[in-house]
Structures are given as structure tokens and as C-alpha cells.
Short mmCIF file of C-alpha atoms in Angstrom, two decimals:
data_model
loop_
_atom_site.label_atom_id
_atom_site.label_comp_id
_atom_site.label_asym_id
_atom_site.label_seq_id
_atom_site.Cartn_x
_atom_site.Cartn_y
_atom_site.Cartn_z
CA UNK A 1 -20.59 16.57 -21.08
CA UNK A 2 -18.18 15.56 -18.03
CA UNK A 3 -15.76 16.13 -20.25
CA UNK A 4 -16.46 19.88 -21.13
CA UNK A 5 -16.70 20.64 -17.73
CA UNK A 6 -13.88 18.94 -16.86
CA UNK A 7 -11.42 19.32 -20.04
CA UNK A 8 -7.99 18.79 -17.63
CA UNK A 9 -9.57 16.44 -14.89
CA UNK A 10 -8.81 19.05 -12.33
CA UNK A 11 -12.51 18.54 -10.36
CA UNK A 12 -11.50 14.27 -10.73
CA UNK A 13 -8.06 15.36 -9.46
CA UNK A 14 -9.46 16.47 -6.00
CA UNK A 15 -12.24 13.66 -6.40
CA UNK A 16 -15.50 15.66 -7.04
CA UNK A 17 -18.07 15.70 -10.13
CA UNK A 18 -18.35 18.20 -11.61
CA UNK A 19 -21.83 17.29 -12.79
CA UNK A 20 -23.19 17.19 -9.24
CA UNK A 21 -22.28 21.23 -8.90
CA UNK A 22 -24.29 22.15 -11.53
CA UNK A 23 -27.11 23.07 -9.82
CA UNK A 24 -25.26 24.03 -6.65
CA UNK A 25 -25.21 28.44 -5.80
CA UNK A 26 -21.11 29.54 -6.34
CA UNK A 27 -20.64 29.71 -2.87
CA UNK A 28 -21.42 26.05 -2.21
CA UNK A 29 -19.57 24.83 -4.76
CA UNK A 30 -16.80 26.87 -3.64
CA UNK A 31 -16.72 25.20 0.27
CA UNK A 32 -17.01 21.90 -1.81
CA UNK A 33 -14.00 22.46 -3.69
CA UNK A 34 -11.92 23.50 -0.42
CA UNK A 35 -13.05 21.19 1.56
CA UNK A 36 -11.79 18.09 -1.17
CA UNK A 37 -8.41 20.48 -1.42
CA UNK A 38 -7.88 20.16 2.37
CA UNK A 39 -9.26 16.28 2.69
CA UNK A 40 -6.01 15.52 -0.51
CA UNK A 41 -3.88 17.25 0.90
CA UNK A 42 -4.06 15.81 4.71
CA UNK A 43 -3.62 12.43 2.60
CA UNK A 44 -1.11 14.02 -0.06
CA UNK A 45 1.18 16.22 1.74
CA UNK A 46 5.02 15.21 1.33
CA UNK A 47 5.26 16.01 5.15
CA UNK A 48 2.42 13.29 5.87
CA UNK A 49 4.67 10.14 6.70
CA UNK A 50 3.76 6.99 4.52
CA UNK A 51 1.23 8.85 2.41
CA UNK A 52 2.96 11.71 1.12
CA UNK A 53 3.61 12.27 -2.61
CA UNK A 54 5.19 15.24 -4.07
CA UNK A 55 4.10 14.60 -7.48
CA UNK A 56 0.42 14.65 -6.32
CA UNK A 57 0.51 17.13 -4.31
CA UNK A 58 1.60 19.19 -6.99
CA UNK A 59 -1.99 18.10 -9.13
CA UNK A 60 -3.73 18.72 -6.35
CA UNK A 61 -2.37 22.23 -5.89
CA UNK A 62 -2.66 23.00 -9.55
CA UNK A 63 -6.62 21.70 -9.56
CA UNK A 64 -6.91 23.99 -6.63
CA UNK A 65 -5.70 26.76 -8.03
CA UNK A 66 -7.69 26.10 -11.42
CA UNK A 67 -11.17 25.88 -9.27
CA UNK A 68 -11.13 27.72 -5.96
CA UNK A 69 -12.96 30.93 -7.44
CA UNK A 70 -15.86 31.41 -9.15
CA UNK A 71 -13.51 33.50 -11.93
CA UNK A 72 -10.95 30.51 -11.85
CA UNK A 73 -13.75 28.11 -12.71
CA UNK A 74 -14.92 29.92 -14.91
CA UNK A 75 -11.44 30.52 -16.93
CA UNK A 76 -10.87 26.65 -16.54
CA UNK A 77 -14.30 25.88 -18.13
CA UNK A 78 -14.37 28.21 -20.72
CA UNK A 79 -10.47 28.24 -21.95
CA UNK A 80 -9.15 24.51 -20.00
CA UNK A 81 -5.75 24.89 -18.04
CA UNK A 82 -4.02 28.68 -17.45
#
């Protein structure tokens, strides 16, 4: 079941299961999903000194952009990556 919910790992990607927003209003889930976005990439960022890594960042952008609307979710659930 993760796995249809999940069929890229975008949600693992910014370190959230997907399972646990099932029952969660769109609006929640939505703060959720920012929130982990911004937490990655204060860690992630190629500017951060000793942390940063481009090719991360990168996933972590793309799983953002996959999940930070209701539509986008939606899409990525339904049809996997864009």
C-alpha cells in the first residue's frame, strides 16, 4: 500500500509517510509537506557549508514539486512522476 502511495519515493525523499496523511484534511498535509521541504533543504542546500549536496537537493526539489498541492499529489498518486 506504501508503495501505491508512494510509487517514486518522493514523500520518503523529504522523510514523511505517506500512510500517516491519510486521514489528515489537504491543508494539513500540505504545511506537513513544506515544512519537511524547508527542514531538507536547511540540511541539503549546496550553499549550507559541510552539509550541502547538489545531487540531493535536486530530489528534494523534485519531491517538492511532485507533492506541494493538493492537484500535484494527486497527479503523483494517480499517474507516479510528471
Amino acid at each position: 500500500y506504501r508503495q501505491q502511495l508512494d510509487p517514486q519515493g518522493y514523500y520518503r525523499t523529504l522523510g514523511i509517510d505517506p500512510i500517516a496523511l491519510t486521514a489528515l484534511p489537504e491543508d494539513k498535509v500540505t504545511f506537513i509537506i513544506n515544512k519537511a521541504y524547508k527542514a531538507m533543504a536547511q540540511v541539503y542546500h549546496p550553499d549550507i557549508e559541510g552539509t550541502g549536496d547538489t545531487a540531493m537537493m535536486q530530489a528534494i526539489n523534485k519531491a517538492y514539486n511532485a507533492l506541494r498541492t493538493p492537484q500535484n499529489r494527486e497527479e503523483y498518486i494517480t499517474h507516479g512522476s510528471k
